[in-house]
Amino acid sequence: MTRFTIFGASGSIGSRLVTTLKASGHDVLAPARGDPAVLTQVLGHVIYAIGVTADFRSRALDTVEAHVCALVPLLRSAQFDSFLYLSSTRVYGGQQLGAEDVALALNPHDPSDLYNLSKLMGESMCLTSGRSGVRVARLSNVVGADDPDSSNFLPSLLRDACAGHIALRTDLASAKDYIHIDDVLHLLPRIATHGQRSMYNVASGQQVTHRQWVEHLVATTGCTVDILANAPVTHFAPVDVTRIRGEFGFEPRPVLSTISN
């Protein structure tokens, strides 16, 4: 039995990690944020899943608090065997390829880059903390973890499809990398306990277009579709998953079939 401590255990990823790890027979701590007792406990393998996602533009201070400030006392004083910080492949915005070692360019004047800047600050703090066993996992768009009422792209698309009509604001050629929640839950504990590198992309390495999602939902629900006139095409960098393939033998599950009526 291995001890894990999950920070952010009330969130979509954290709560599923707690359930999965307990079901596998592990000892799991799920402390409340800011609980001073964690600095006196033996935490084992820490997975830091505290974060702000879809509403970060309207919650700038909360975003920095979650991604950076709450991290400081843990890196400074907590007793752990390993520490895995959950970041995001969103930081690859504007890149040609999302590889772990690529240099990143960000614009502090762009409100959309606040999320990336705060995640990268968290990453940098982890990697320069001087603590051993500290790693970063950059998560792609996770399918199957969102609350049904979430404002994120896929839950919104599914709600619209089930209501009978999709009104898409981005072009069908738009594409992102998506990864199944079960793949995430399988990989993160392995990276935390046995990862040989300091940073990993946790992604499928496969892009799925809006057209593929929409066609799947039309076939499943019979809904109708409208595309906003002059809808923009949004492209995200393909994500390199060479590390998790080579080190953990990773092969991604298909994601399209995870959403249905």
CSV table of C-alpha atoms in Angstrom, one decimal:
chain,number,residue,atom,x,y,z
A,1,MET,CA,0.0,0.0,0.0
A,2,THR,CA,1.4,3.4,-1.0
A,3,ARG,CA,0.4,6.7,0.5
A,4,PHE,CA,-0.8,9.5,-1.9
A,5,THR,CA,-1.9,13.0,-1.0
A,6,ILE,CA,-4.2,14.7,-3.5
A,7,PHE,CA,-4.4,18.5,-3.3
A,8,GLY,CA,-7.5,19.7,-5.2
A,9,ALA,CA,-9.4,16.6,-4.3
A,10,SER,CA,-12.8,18.4,-4.8
A,11,GLY,CA,-12.0,19.1,-8.5
A,12,SER,CA,-12.9,16.9,-11.5
A,13,ILE,CA,-9.4,15.3,-11.8
A,14,GLY,CA,-8.6,15.3,-8.1
A,15,SER,CA,-11.8,13.7,-7.0
A,16,ARG,CA,-11.4,10.9,-9.5
A,17,LEU,CA,-7.8,10.3,-8.5
A,18,VAL,CA,-8.9,9.9,-4.9
A,19,THR,CA,-11.6,7.3,-5.9
A,20,THR,CA,-9.3,5.4,-8.2
A,21,LEU,CA,-6.4,5.2,-5.8
A,22,LYS,CA,-8.5,4.1,-2.9
A,23,ALA,CA,-10.1,1.4,-5.1
A,24,SER,CA,-6.6,0.2,-5.8
A,25,GLY,CA,-6.0,-0.2,-2.1
A,26,HIS,CA,-3.8,2.8,-1.5
A,27,ASP,CA,-3.8,5.1,1.5
A,28,VAL,CA,-5.1,8.5,0.3
A,29,LEU,CA,-5.1,11.8,2.0
A,30,ALA,CA,-7.3,14.6,0.6
A,31,PRO,CA,-6.6,17.7,2.8
A,32,ALA,CA,-8.5,20.9,2.5
A,33,ARG,CA,-6.6,23.8,0.9
A,34,GLY,CA,-4.6,25.8,3.4
A,35,ASP,CA,-4.8,23.1,6.2
A,36,PRO,CA,-1.7,23.8,8.2
A,37,ALA,CA,-1.6,20.2,9.5
A,38,VAL,CA,-0.3,19.0,6.1
A,39,LEU,CA,3.1,20.6,6.9
A,40,THR,CA,3.5,18.2,9.8
A,41,GLN,CA,2.3,15.0,8.1
A,42,VAL,CA,4.1,12.5,6.0
A,43,LEU,CA,2.4,13.0,2.6
A,44,GLY,CA,4.0,10.2,0.5
A,45,HIS,CA,3.4,10.9,-3.2
A,46,VAL,CA,1.8,14.2,-3.7
A,47,ILE,CA,-0.3,15.1,-6.8
A,48,TYR,CA,-1.1,18.8,-6.9
A,49,ALA,CA,-4.4,19.2,-8.8
A,50,ILE,CA,-5.5,22.6,-7.5
A,51,GLY,CA,-6.5,24.8,-10.4
A,52,VAL,CA,-8.9,27.2,-12.1
A,53,THR,CA,-10.0,26.3,-15.6
A,54,ALA,CA,-12.8,27.7,-17.8
A,55,ASP,CA,-13.5,30.9,-15.8
A,56,PHE,CA,-9.9,32.0,-15.3
A,57,ARG,CA,-10.4,35.2,-17.2
A,58,SER,CA,-12.9,36.5,-14.7
A,59,ARG,CA,-10.9,35.1,-11.7
A,60,ALA,CA,-7.4,36.3,-12.2
A,61,LEU,CA,-6.4,36.5,-8.5
A,62,ASP,CA,-8.0,33.1,-7.8
A,63,THR,CA,-6.1,31.6,-10.7
A,64,VAL,CA,-2.7,32.8,-9.5
A,65,GLU,CA,-3.6,31.8,-5.9
A,66,ALA,CA,-4.4,28.2,-7.1
A,67,HIS,CA,-1.5,27.7,-9.5
A,68,VAL,CA,1.2,29.5,-7.6
A,69,CYS,CA,0.6,30.8,-4.1
A,70,ALA,CA,-0.9,27.7,-2.5
A,71,LEU,CA,2.1,25.8,-3.9
A,72,VAL,CA,4.7,27.8,-2.0
A,73,PRO,CA,4.4,26.4,1.5
A,74,LEU,CA,4.2,22.8,0.2
A,75,LEU,CA,7.5,23.1,-1.7
A,76,ARG,CA,9.1,24.9,1.1
A,77,SER,CA,8.1,22.7,4.1
A,78,ALA,CA,6.0,19.7,3.3
A,79,GLN,CA,7.3,16.1,3.8
A,80,PHE,CA,6.9,14.1,0.6
A,81,ASP,CA,8.5,11.3,-1.4
A,82,SER,CA,7.5,12.8,-4.7
A,83,PHE,CA,5.5,15.8,-5.9
A,84,LEU,CA,3.6,15.9,-9.2
A,85,TYR,CA,2.3,19.3,-10.3
A,86,LEU,CA,-0.5,19.2,-12.8
A,87,SER,CA,-0.1,21.9,-15.5
A,88,SER,CA,-1.6,22.1,-19.0
A,89,THR,CA,-0.8,21.6,-22.7
A,90,ARG,CA,-2.5,25.0,-23.1
A,91,VAL,CA,0.9,26.5,-22.5
A,92,TYR,CA,1.8,25.4,-26.0
A,93,GLY,CA,-0.5,28.1,-27.6
A,94,GLY,CA,1.2,29.6,-30.6
A,95,GLN,CA,3.8,26.8,-30.9
A,96,GLN,CA,4.2,24.5,-33.9
A,97,LEU,CA,4.7,21.5,-31.7
A,98,GLY,CA,3.9,20.9,-28.1
A,99,ALA,CA,7.1,19.2,-26.8
A,100,GLU,CA,8.3,19.3,-23.2
A,101,ASP,CA,11.6,21.0,-24.0
A,102,VAL,CA,10.4,23.7,-26.4
A,103,ALA,CA,10.9,27.4,-25.5
A,104,LEU,CA,7.5,29.1,-25.0
A,105,ALA,CA,6.5,32.7,-26.0
A,106,LEU,CA,3.7,34.4,-24.0
A,107,ASN,CA,2.2,37.9,-23.9
A,108,PRO,CA,1.4,39.4,-20.5
A,109,HIS,CA,-0.9,42.0,-22.2
A,110,ASP,CA,-3.1,39.2,-23.5
A,111,PRO,CA,-5.7,38.2,-20.8
A,112,SER,CA,-5.9,34.7,-22.2
A,113,ASP,CA,-2.2,34.2,-21.3
A,114,LEU,CA,-2.8,34.7,-17.6
A,115,TYR,CA,-3.6,31.0,-17.3
A,116,ASN,CA,-0.4,30.0,-19.1
A,117,LEU,CA,1.8,32.4,-17.2
A,118,SER,CA,0.5,31.2,-13.8
A,119,LYS,CA,0.9,27.5,-14.8
A,120,LEU,CA,4.4,28.2,-16.0
A,121,MET,CA,5.3,30.0,-12.8
A,122,GLY,CA,4.1,27.0,-10.9
A,123,GLU,CA,6.1,24.7,-13.1
A,124,SER,CA,9.2,26.8,-12.7
A,125,MET,CA,8.8,26.9,-8.9
A,126,CYS,CA,8.6,23.1,-8.8
A,127,LEU,CA,11.6,22.5,-11.1
A,128,THR,CA,13.8,25.0,-9.3
A,129,SER,CA,12.7,24.3,-5.7
A,130,GLY,CA,15.8,22.1,-5.0
A,131,ARG,CA,13.5,19.3,-3.7
A,132,SER,CA,14.0,15.8,-5.1
A,133,GLY,CA,11.2,13.8,-6.8
A,134,VAL,CA,9.4,16.9,-8.1
A,135,ARG,CA,7.8,16.5,-11.6
A,136,VAL,CA,5.4,18.3,-13.9
A,137,ALA,CA,2.6,16.8,-15.9
A,138,ARG,CA,1.1,18.9,-18.7
A,139,LEU,CA,-2.5,17.6,-19.2
A,140,SER,CA,-4.3,17.9,-22.5
A,141,ASN,CA,-8.1,18.4,-22.8
A,142,VAL,CA,-9.5,15.6,-20.6
A,143,VAL,CA,-12.6,13.9,-21.9
A,144,GLY,CA,-15.0,12.3,-19.4
A,145,ALA,CA,-14.0,14.3,-16.3
A,146,ASP,CA,-16.1,17.5,-16.7
A,147,ASP,CA,-19.3,18.1,-14.8
A,148,PRO,CA,-22.3,17.9,-17.1
A,149,ASP,CA,-23.0,21.6,-16.3
A,150,SER,CA,-19.5,22.7,-17.2
A,151,SER,CA,-19.0,25.6,-19.6
A,152,ASN,CA,-16.1,23.8,-21.3
A,153,PHE,CA,-16.4,22.9,-25.0
A,154,LEU,CA,-17.4,19.3,-24.9
A,155,PRO,CA,-20.0,19.4,-22.1
A,156,SER,CA,-21.6,22.4,-23.8
A,157,LEU,CA,-21.6,20.6,-27.1
A,158,LEU,CA,-23.2,17.6,-25.6
A,159,ARG,CA,-25.9,19.6,-23.8
A,160,ASP,CA,-26.7,21.4,-27.1
A,161,ALA,CA,-26.9,18.1,-29.0
A,162,CYS,CA,-29.2,16.5,-26.5
A,163,ALA,CA,-31.4,19.6,-26.7
A,164,GLY,CA,-31.6,19.1,-30.4
A,165,HIS,CA,-29.4,21.8,-31.9
A,166,ILE,CA,-25.7,22.7,-32.0
A,167,ALA,CA,-24.8,26.3,-32.7
A,168,LEU,CA,-21.0,26.2,-33.3
A,169,ARG,CA,-19.0,29.4,-32.9
A,170,THR,CA,-15.8,28.0,-34.3
A,171,ASP,CA,-15.1,26.4,-37.7
A,172,LEU,CA,-15.4,22.7,-38.1
A,173,ALA,CA,-11.8,22.5,-39.1
A,174,SER,CA,-10.7,23.6,-35.6
A,175,ALA,CA,-8.8,20.8,-33.7
A,176,LYS,CA,-7.4,20.0,-30.3
A,177,ASP,CA,-5.7,17.1,-28.6
A,178,TYR,CA,-8.0,15.2,-26.2
A,179,ILE,CA,-7.2,12.4,-23.7
A,180,HIS,CA,-9.6,10.0,-22.0
A,181,ILE,CA,-9.9,10.4,-18.2
A,182,ASP,CA,-9.1,6.7,-17.7
A,183,ASP,CA,-5.8,7.2,-19.4
A,184,VAL,CA,-5.1,10.2,-17.1
A,185,LEU,CA,-6.0,8.2,-14.0
A,186,HIS,CA,-3.7,5.4,-15.1
A,187,LEU,CA,-0.7,7.6,-16.0
A,188,LEU,CA,-0.5,10.2,-13.2
A,189,PRO,CA,0.2,7.8,-10.3
A,190,ARG,CA,2.8,6.0,-12.4
A,191,ILE,CA,4.5,9.3,-13.3
A,192,ALA,CA,4.4,10.4,-9.7
A,193,THR,CA,6.0,7.2,-8.3
A,194,HIS,CA,8.3,6.1,-11.1
A,195,GLY,CA,8.8,8.9,-13.6
A,196,GLN,CA,12.4,9.2,-14.8
A,197,ARG,CA,12.0,12.7,-16.3
A,198,SER,CA,11.0,16.0,-14.7
A,199,MET,CA,8.3,16.8,-17.1
A,200,TYR,CA,5.7,14.9,-19.1
A,201,ASN,CA,3.0,15.6,-21.6
A,202,VAL,CA,-0.1,13.7,-20.6
A,203,ALA,CA,-2.0,13.7,-23.9
A,204,SER,CA,-3.1,11.3,-26.7
A,205,GLY,CA,-0.9,12.8,-29.3
A,206,GLN,CA,-3.9,12.8,-31.7
A,207,GLN,CA,-5.9,15.8,-32.7
A,208,VAL,CA,-9.7,15.6,-33.0
A,209,THR,CA,-11.5,18.2,-35.2
A,210,HIS,CA,-14.8,19.9,-34.3
A,211,ARG,CA,-16.2,18.2,-37.4
A,212,GLN,CA,-15.5,14.8,-36.0
A,213,TRP,CA,-17.2,15.7,-32.7
A,214,VAL,CA,-20.2,17.2,-34.4
A,215,GLU,CA,-20.6,14.3,-36.9
A,216,HIS,CA,-20.4,11.9,-34.0
A,217,LEU,CA,-23.1,13.7,-32.1
A,218,VAL,CA,-25.4,14.2,-35.1
A,219,ALA,CA,-25.2,10.4,-35.7
A,220,THR,CA,-25.8,9.7,-32.0
A,221,THR,CA,-28.6,12.2,-31.2
A,222,GLY,CA,-30.0,13.3,-34.6
A,223,CYS,CA,-29.4,17.0,-33.7
A,224,THR,CA,-29.2,19.8,-36.2
A,225,VAL,CA,-26.1,22.1,-36.6
A,226,ASP,CA,-25.5,25.7,-37.5
A,227,ILE,CA,-22.0,27.2,-37.9
A,228,LEU,CA,-21.6,30.9,-37.0
A,229,ALA,CA,-20.9,33.0,-40.1
A,230,ASN,CA,-17.1,33.6,-40.5
A,231,ALA,CA,-16.4,31.4,-37.6
A,232,PRO,CA,-12.7,31.3,-36.8
A,233,VAL,CA,-10.5,28.3,-37.1
A,234,THR,CA,-8.7,27.5,-33.8
A,235,HIS,CA,-5.7,25.4,-34.0
A,236,PHE,CA,-3.6,24.1,-31.1
A,237,ALA,CA,-0.2,22.6,-31.5
A,238,PRO,CA,0.0,18.8,-31.9
A,239,VAL,CA,1.3,17.4,-28.6
A,240,ASP,CA,4.4,15.2,-28.5
A,241,VAL,CA,3.8,12.1,-26.4
A,242,THR,CA,7.1,10.3,-27.1
A,243,ARG,CA,8.0,10.3,-23.4
A,244,ILE,CA,4.9,8.6,-22.0
A,245,ARG,CA,4.9,6.1,-25.0
A,246,GLY,CA,8.6,5.2,-24.4
A,247,GLU,CA,8.6,5.1,-20.6
A,248,PHE,CA,5.1,3.7,-19.8
A,249,GLY,CA,4.1,2.0,-23.1
A,250,PHE,CA,1.2,4.3,-23.4
A,251,GLU,CA,-1.4,3.8,-26.1
A,252,PRO,CA,-4.4,6.2,-26.0
A,253,ARG,CA,-8.0,5.1,-25.7
A,254,PRO,CA,-10.4,6.5,-28.4
A,255,VAL,CA,-12.2,9.6,-27.2
A,256,LEU,CA,-15.1,10.1,-29.6
A,257,SER,CA,-17.2,7.3,-28.2
A,258,THR,CA,-17.0,8.7,-24.7
A,259,ILE,CA,-19.7,11.3,-25.3
A,260,SER,CA,-23.2,10.2,-26.3
A,261,ASN,CA,-26.8,10.7,-25.5
